[in-house]
CSV table of C-alpha atoms in Angstrom, one decimal:
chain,number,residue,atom,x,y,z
A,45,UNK,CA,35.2,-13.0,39.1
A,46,UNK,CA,33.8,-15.0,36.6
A,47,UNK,CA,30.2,-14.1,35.1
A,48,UNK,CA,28.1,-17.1,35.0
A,49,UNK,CA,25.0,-17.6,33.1
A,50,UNK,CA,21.7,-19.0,35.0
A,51,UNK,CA,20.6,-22.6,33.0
A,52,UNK,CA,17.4,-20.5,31.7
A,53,UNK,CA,19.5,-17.7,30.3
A,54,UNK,CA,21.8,-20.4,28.4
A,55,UNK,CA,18.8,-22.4,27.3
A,56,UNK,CA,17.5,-19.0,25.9
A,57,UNK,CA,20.6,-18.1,24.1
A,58,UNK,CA,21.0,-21.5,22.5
A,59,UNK,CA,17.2,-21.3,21.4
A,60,UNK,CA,18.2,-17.8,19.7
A,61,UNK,CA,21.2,-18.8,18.4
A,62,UNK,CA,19.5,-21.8,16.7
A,63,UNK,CA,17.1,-19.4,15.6
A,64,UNK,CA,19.2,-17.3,14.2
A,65,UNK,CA,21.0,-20.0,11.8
A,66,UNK,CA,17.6,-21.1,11.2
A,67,UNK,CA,16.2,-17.8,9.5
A,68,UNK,CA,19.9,-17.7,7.3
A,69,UNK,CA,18.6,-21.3,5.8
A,70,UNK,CA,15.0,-20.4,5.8
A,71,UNK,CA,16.0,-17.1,3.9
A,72,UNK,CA,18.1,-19.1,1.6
A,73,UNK,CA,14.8,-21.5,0.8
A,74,UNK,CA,12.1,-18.8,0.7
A,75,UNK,CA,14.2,-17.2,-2.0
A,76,UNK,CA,13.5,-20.3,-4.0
A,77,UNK,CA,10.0,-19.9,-4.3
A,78,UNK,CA,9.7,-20.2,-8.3
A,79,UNK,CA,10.3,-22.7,-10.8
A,80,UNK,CA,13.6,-21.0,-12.7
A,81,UNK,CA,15.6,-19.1,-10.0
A,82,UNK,CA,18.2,-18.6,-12.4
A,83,UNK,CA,19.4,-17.8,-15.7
A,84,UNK,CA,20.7,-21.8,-15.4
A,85,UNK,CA,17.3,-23.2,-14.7
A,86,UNK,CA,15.9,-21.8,-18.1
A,87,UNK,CA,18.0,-19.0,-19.6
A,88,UNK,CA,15.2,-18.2,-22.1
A,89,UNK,CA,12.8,-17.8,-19.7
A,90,UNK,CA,14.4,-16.4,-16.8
A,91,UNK,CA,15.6,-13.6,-19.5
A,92,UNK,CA,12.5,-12.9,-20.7
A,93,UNK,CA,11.0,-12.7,-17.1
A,94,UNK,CA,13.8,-10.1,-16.1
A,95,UNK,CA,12.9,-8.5,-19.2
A,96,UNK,CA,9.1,-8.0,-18.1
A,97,UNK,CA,10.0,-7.4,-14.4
A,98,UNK,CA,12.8,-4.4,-15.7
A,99,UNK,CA,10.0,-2.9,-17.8
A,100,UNK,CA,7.5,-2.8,-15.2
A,101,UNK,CA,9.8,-1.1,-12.7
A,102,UNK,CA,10.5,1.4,-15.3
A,103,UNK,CA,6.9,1.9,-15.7
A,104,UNK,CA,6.5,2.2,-12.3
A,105,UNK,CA,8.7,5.0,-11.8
A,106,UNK,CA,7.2,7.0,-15.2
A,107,UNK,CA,4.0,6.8,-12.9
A,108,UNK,CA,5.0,8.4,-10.1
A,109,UNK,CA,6.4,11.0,-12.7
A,110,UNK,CA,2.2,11.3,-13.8
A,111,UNK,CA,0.7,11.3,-10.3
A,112,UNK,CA,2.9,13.9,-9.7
A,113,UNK,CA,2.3,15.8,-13.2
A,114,UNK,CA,-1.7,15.3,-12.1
A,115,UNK,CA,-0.9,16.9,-8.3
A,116,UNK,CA,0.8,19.8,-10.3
A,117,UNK,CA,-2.2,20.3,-12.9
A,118,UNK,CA,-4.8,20.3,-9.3
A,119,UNK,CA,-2.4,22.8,-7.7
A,120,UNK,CA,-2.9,25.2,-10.6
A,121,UNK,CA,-6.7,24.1,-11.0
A,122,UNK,CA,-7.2,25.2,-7.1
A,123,UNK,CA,-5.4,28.3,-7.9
A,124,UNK,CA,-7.6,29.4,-11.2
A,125,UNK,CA,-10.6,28.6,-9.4
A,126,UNK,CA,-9.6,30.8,-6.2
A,127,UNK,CA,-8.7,33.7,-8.6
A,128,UNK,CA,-11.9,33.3,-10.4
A,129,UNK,CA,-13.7,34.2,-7.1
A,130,UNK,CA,-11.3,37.0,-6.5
A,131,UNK,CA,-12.3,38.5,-9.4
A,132,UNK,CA,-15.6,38.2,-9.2
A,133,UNK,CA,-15.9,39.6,-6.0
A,134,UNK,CA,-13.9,42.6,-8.0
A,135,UNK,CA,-16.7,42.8,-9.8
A,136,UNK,CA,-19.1,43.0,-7.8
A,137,UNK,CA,-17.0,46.0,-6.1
A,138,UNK,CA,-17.2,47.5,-9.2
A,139,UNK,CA,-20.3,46.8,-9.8
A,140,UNK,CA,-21.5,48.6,-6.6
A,141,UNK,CA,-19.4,51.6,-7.2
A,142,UNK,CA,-22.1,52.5,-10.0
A,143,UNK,CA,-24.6,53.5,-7.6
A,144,UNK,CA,-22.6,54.7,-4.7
A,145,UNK,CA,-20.9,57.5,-3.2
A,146,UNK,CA,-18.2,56.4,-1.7
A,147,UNK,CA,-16.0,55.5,-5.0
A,148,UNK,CA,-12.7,55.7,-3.3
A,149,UNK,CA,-13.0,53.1,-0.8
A,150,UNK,CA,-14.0,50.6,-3.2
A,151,UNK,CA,-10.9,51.8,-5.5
A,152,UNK,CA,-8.6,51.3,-2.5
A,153,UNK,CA,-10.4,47.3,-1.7
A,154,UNK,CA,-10.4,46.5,-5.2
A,155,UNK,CA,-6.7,48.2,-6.4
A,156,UNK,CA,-6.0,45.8,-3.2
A,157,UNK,CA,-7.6,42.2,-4.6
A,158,UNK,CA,-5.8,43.5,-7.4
A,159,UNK,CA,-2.5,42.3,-5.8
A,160,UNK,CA,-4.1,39.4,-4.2
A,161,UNK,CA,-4.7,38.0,-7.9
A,162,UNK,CA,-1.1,38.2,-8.7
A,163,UNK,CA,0.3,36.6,-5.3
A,164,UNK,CA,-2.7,34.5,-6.0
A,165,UNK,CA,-0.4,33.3,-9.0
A,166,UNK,CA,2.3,33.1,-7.4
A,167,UNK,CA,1.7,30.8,-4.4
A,168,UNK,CA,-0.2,28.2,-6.6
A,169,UNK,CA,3.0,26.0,-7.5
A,170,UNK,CA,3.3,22.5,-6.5
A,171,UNK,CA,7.1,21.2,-6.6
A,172,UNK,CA,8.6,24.2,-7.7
A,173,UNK,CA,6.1,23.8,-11.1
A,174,UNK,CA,4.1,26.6,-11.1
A,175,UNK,CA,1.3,26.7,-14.2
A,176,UNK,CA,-0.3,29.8,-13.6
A,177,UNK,CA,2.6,32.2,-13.4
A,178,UNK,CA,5.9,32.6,-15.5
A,179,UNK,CA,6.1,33.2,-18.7
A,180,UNK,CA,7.9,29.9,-20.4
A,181,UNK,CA,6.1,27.1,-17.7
A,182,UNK,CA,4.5,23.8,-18.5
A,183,UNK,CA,5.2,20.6,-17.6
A,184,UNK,CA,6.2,17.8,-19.8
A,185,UNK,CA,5.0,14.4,-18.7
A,186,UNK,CA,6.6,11.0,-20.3
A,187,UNK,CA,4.8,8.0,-20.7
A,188,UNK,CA,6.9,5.0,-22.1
A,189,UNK,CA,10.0,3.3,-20.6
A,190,UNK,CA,12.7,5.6,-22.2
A,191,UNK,CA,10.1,9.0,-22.2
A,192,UNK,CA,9.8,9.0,-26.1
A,193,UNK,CA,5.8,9.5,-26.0
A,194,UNK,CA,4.9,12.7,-24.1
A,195,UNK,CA,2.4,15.2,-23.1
A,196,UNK,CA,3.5,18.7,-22.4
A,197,UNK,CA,1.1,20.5,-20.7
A,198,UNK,CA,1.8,24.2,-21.0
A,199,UNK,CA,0.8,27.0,-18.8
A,200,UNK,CA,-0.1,30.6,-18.4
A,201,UNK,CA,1.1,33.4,-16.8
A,202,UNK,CA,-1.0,36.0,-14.6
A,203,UNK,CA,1.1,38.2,-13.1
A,204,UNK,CA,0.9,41.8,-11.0
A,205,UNK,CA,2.9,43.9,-12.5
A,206,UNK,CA,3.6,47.0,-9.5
A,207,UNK,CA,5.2,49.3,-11.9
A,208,UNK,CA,2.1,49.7,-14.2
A,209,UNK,CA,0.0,49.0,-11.3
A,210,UNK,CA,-2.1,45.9,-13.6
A,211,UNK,CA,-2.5,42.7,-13.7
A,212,UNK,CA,-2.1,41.2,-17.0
A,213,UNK,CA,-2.6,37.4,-18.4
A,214,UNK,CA,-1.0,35.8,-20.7
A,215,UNK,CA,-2.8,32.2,-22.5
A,216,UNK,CA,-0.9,29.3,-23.5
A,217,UNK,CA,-0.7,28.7,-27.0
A,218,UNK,CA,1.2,30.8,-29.7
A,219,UNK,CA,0.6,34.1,-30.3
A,220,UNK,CA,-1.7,34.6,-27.1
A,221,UNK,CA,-2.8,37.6,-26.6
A,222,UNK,CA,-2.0,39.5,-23.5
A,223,UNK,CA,-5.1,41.1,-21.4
A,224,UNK,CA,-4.9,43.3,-18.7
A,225,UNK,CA,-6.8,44.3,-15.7
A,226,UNK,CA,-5.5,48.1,-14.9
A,227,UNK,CA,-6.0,49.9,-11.7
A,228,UNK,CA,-9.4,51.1,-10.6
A,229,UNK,CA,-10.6,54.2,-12.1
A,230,UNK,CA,-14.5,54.5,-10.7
A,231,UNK,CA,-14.5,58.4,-11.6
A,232,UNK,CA,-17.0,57.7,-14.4
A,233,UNK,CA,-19.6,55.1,-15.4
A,234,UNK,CA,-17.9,54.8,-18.7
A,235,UNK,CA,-14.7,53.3,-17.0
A,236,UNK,CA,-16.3,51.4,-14.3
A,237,UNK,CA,-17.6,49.7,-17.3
A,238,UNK,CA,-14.5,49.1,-18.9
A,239,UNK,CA,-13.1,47.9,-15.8
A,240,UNK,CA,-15.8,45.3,-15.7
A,241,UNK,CA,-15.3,44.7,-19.0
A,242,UNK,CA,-11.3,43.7,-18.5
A,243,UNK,CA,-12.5,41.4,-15.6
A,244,UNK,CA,-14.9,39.5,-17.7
A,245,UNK,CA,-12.4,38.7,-20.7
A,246,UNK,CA,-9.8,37.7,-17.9
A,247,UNK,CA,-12.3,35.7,-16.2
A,248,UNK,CA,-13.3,34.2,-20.5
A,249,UNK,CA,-9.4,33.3,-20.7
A,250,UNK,CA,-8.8,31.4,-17.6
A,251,UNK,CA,-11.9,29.3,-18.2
A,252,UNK,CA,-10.3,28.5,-21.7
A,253,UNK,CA,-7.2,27.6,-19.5
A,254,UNK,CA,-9.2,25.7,-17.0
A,255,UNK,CA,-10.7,23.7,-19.8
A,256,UNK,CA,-7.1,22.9,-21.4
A,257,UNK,CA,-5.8,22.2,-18.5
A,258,UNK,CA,-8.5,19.9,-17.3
A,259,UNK,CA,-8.4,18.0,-20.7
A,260,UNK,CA,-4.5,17.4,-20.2
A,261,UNK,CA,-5.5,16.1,-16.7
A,262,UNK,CA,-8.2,13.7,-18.2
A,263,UNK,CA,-5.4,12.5,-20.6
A,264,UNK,CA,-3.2,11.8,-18.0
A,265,UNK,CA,-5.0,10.0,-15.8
A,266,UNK,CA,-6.0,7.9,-18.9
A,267,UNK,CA,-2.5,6.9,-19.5
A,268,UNK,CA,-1.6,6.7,-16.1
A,269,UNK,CA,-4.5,3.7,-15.7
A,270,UNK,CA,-3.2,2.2,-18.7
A,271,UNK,CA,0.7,2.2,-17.0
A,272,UNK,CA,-0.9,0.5,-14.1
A,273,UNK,CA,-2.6,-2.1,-15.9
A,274,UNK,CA,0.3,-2.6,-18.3
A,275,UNK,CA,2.6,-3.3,-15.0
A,276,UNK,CA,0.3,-5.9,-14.1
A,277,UNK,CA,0.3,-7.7,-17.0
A,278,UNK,CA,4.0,-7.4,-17.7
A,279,UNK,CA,4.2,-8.7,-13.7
A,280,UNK,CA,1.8,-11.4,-14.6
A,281,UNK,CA,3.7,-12.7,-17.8
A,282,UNK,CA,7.2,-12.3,-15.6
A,283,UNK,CA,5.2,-14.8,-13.3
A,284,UNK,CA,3.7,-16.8,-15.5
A,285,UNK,CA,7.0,-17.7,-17.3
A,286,UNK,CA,8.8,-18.4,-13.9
A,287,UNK,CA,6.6,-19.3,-11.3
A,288,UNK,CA,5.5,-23.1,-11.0
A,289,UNK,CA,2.1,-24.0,-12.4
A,290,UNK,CA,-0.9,-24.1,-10.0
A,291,UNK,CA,-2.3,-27.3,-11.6
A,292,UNK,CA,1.0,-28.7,-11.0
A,293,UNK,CA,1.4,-27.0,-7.5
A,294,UNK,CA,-2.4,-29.0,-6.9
A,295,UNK,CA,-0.9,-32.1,-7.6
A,296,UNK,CA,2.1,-31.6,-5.7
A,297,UNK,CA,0.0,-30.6,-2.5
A,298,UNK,CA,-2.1,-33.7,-2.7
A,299,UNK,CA,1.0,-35.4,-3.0
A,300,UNK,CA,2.6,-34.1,0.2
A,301,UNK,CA,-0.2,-34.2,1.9
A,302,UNK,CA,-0.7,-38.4,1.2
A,303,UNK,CA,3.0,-38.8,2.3
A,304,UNK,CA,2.8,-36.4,5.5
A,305,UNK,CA,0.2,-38.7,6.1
A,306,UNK,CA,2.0,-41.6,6.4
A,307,UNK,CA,4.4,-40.0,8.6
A,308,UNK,CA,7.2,-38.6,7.1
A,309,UNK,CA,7.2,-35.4,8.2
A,310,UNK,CA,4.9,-36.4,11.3
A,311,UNK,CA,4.1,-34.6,14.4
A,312,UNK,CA,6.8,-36.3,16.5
A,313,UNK,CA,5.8,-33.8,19.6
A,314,UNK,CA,3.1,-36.3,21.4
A,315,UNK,CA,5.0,-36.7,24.4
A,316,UNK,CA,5.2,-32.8,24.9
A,317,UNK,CA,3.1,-31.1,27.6
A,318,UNK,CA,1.5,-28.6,24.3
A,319,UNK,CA,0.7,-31.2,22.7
A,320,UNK,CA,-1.1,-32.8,25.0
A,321,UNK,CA,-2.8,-29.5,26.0
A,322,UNK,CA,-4.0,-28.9,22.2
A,323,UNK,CA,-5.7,-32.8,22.3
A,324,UNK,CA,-7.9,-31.6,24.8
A,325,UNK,CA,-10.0,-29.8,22.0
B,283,UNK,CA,-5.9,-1.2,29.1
B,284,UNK,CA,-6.5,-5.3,29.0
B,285,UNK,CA,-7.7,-7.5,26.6
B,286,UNK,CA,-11.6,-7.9,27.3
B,287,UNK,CA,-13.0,-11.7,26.6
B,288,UNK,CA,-16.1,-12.8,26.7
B,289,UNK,CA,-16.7,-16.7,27.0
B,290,UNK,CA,-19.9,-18.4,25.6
B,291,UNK,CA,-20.8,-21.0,28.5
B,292,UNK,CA,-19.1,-24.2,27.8
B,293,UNK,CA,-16.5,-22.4,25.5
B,294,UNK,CA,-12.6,-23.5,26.2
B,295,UNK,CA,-9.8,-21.7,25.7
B,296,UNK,CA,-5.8,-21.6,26.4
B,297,UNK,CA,-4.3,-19.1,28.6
B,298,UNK,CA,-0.6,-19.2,29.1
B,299,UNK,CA,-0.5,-23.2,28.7
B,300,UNK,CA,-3.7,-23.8,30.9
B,301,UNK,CA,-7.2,-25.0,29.4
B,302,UNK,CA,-9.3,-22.7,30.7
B,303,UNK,CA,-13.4,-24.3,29.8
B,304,UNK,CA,-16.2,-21.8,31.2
B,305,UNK,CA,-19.4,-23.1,32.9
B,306,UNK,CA,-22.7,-22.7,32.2
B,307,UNK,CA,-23.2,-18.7,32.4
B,308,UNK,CA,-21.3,-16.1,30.1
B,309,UNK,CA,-18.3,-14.9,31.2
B,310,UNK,CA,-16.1,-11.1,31.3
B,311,UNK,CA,-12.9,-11.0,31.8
B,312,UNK,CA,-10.4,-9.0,31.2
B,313,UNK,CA,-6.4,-10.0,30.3
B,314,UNK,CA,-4.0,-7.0,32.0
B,315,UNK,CA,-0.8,-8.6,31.1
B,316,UNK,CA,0.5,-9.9,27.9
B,317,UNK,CA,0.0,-13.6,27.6
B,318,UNK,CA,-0.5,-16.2,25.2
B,319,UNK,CA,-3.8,-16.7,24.5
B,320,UNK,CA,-5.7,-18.8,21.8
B,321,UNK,CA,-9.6,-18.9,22.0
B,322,UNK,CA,-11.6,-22.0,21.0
B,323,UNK,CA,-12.2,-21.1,17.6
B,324,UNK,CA,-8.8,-20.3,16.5
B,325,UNK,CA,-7.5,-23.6,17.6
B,326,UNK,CA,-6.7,-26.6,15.8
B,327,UNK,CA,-6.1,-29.8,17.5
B,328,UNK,CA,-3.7,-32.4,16.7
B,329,UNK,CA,-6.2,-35.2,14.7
B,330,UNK,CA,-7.5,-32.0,12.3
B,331,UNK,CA,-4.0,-31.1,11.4
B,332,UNK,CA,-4.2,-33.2,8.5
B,333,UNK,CA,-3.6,-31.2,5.7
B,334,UNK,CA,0.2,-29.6,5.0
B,335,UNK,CA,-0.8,-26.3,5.2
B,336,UNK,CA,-2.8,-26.9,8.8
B,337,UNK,CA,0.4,-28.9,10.1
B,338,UNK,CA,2.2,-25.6,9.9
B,339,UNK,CA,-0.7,-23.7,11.7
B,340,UNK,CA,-0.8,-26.5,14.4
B,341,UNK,CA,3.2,-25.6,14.6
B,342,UNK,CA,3.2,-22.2,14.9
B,343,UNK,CA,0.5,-23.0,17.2
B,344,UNK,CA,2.7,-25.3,19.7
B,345,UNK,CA,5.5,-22.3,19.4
B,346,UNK,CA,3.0,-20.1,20.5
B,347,UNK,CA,1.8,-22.0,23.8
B,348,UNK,CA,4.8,-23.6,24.8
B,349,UNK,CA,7.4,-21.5,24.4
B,350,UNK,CA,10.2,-23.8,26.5
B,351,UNK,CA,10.2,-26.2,23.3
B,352,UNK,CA,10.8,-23.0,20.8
B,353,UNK,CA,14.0,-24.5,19.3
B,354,UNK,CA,11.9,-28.0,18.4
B,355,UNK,CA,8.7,-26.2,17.1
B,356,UNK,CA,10.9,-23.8,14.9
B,357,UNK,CA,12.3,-26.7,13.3
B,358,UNK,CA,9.1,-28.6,12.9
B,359,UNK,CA,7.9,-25.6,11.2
B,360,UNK,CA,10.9,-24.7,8.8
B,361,UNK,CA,10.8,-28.3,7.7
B,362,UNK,CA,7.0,-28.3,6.8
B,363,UNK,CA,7.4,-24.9,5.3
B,364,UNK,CA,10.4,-26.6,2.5
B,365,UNK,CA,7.8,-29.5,1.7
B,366,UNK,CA,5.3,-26.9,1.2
B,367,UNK,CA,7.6,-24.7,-0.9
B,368,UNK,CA,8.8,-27.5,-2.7
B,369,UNK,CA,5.5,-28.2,-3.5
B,370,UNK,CA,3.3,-25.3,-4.0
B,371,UNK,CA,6.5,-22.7,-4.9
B,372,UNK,CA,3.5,-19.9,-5.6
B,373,UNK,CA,2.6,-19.7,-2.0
B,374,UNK,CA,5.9,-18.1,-1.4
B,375,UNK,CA,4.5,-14.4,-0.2
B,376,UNK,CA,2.1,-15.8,1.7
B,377,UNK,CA,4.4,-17.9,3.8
B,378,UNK,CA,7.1,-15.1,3.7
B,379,UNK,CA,4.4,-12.9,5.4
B,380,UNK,CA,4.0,-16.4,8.3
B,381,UNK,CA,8.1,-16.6,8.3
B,382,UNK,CA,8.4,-12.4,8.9
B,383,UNK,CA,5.7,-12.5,11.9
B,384,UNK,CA,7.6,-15.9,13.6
B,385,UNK,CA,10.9,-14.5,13.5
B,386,UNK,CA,9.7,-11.3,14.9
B,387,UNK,CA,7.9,-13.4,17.5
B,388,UNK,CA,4.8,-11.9,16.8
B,389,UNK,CA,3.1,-15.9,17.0
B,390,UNK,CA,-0.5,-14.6,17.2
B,391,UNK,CA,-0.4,-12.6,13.4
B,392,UNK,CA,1.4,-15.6,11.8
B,393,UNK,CA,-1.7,-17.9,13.1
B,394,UNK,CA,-3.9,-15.2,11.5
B,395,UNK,CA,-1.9,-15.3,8.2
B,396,UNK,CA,-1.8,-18.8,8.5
B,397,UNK,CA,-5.3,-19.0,8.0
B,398,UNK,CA,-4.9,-17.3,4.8
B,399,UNK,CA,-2.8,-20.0,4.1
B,400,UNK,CA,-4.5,-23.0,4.9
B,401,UNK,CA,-7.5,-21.0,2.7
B,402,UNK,CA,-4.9,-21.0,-0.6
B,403,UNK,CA,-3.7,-24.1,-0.1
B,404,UNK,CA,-7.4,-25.6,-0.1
B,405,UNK,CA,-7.6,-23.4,-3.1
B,406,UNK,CA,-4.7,-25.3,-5.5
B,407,UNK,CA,-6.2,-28.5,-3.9
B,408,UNK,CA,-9.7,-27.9,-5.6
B,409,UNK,CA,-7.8,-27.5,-9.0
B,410,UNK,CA,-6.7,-30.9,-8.8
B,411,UNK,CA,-9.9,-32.6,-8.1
């Protein structure tokens, strides 16, 4: 038995058929939207273009090495400033313990944000970077085309430590000091004191961090506005050399439009029922 | 959930290849099915199509409304969208964008880009003059 296809069906296929071959020739002449196509049409220019247009891609992808460098720096940001409230609600703990009795439960809650501090740390990594916590860390961030000019943003590390029970800080920088915040020991007022006293220089350091930290950001940012607006003007020369002039293009339209006018390409559809429809406005 | 219209009295508009014009009072309606349908203001009628970049609007106009013709409108259009190229070769992306939605049969967002169109091309006219 032999399939046969309804008049309508075959009228459709042809129409999508011809549709088809139309969008391989259409493709073909949308391609040639620019003045030099090819390194034939002007070689210097075309060169020079592909030159520009190469060098902004590169850029392009340096800058999604920044925006990513800037997502790292806030990940470590969000983390000093949650650890900053951590320990100052230590402080207040110890604080309290001065004047009350019950010493041992506010060892046991603040021996306990204690450890919070250091997985604190820990969990503040964005993309496997982590500023805050390891002891060689920092991120280098490359600028240029071929990542000669950099910034290398360096971290810190806070880490618990659950052998000497502490948590201890290290600061970027050479020859940073390490400072420690050791278990609680509110026995005397003396060493509550001293306790308070190792919060508040840990609390002095990670502001110094914060403040390095936030000036990398700045500088970042600053460079990563200056890639954008580079891209756009390399994309604009890349144009510029190979795209047709628009005072030209002006010209050109007027001209098409005088000889559509006289019916070259004219609208040779007046006999169709759309047509007919569309005069009715 | 239909497409809700409201008609201005005495407005016209096209609904699946009939001229619909409303009377004196407002009119609600709502559209449950998919249809063509062009409203008064988004049409352009054969006399105003006078400029290149309006011929092609007025094509992609007739492909949308009379869909029976589609193999003669798409070639009225491809060969009004060459002369353009030829002749404006920076409104590429903008008629890429037309070319996309007409190939995808989406008729009603290539009028819309169309207008975008017909808005650059009177913009590389007024350099001229």
């Amino acid at each position: 038995m032999t399939i046969a296809l309804t008049s309508g069906m075959r009228q459709n296929l042809t129409a999508l058929q011809q549709v088809d071959s139309l969008m391989e020739t259409t493709q073909n002449r949308l391609s040639t939207g620019k003045k030099v196509n090819s390194a034939l049409d002007d070689p210097v220019n075309f060169f020079k273009a592909e030159d520009h247009y190469n060098r902004a891609s590169d850029l392009e992808a340096k800058k999604d090495g920044m925006s990513e460098a800037i997502q790292t720096i806030e990940a470590a940001n969000t983390g000093i400033e949650e650890i900053e409230n951590l320990l100052d609600q230590m402080k207040s703990l110890a604080s309290a313990a001065k004047t009350s009795d019950n010493d041992t439960d506010l060892e046991e809650q603040y021996n306990k944000l204690l450890v919070q501090v250091g997985e604190m740390a820990e969990d503040s990594s964005y993309g496997g970077q982590n500023l805050i916590q390891g002891t060689s860390n920092g991120i280098s961030v490359e600028f240029n085309e071929d990542g000669t000019n950099t910034l290398s943003v360096s971290g810190f590390n806070i880490a618990y430590d659950s052998g000497s029970k502490a948590i201890t800080m290290t600061g970027s920088g050479a020859g940073a000091s390490a400072i420690t915040i050791s278990e609680a020991n509110f026995d005397s007022n003396a060493s509550i004191e001293s306790a308070i006293g190792e919060i508040d220089s840990v609390i002095g350091q990670l502001r110094t961090e914060a403040q390095k930290l936030s000036s990398s950001l700045s500088t970042i940012s600053i460079r990563s506005d200056f890639t954008s607006s580079m891209i756009n003007t390399l994309e604009t020369g890349g144009d510029n050399l190979t795209l047709a002039d628009m005072n030209e293009e002006g010209a050109n339209m007027l001209m098409l439009q005088t000889r559509q006018n006289l019916g070259t390409t004219s609208l040779s559809l007046a006999s169709q029922a759309a047509q007919s429809v569309l005069q009715l406005f | 959930m239909g497409l809700k219209i409201t008609l201005k009295p005495g407005e016209r508009m096209i609904i699946g290849g009939a001229v619909i014009t409303n009377g004196p009072a407002k009119t609600n309606f709502i559209i449950e099915n998919t249809v063509p349908i062009l409203r008064e203001k988004d049409i352009l009628s054969s006399e105003k199509a006078t400029s290149p970049a309006r011929k092609i609007y007025f094509s992609i106009q007739l492909m949308y409304i009379d869909e029976n013709n589609l193999p003669a409108h798409h070639k009225l259009y491809w060969g009004l969208v060459k002369d353009f190229l030829d002749a404006a070769p920076s409104a590429k992306g903008r008629i890429e964008r037309i070319s996309e939605d007409i190939l995808n049969g989406r008729y009603y967002q290539a009028l819309k880009n169309c207008k975008k169109l017909i808005a650059y091309e009177e913009e590389i006219i007024a350099r001229v003059q």
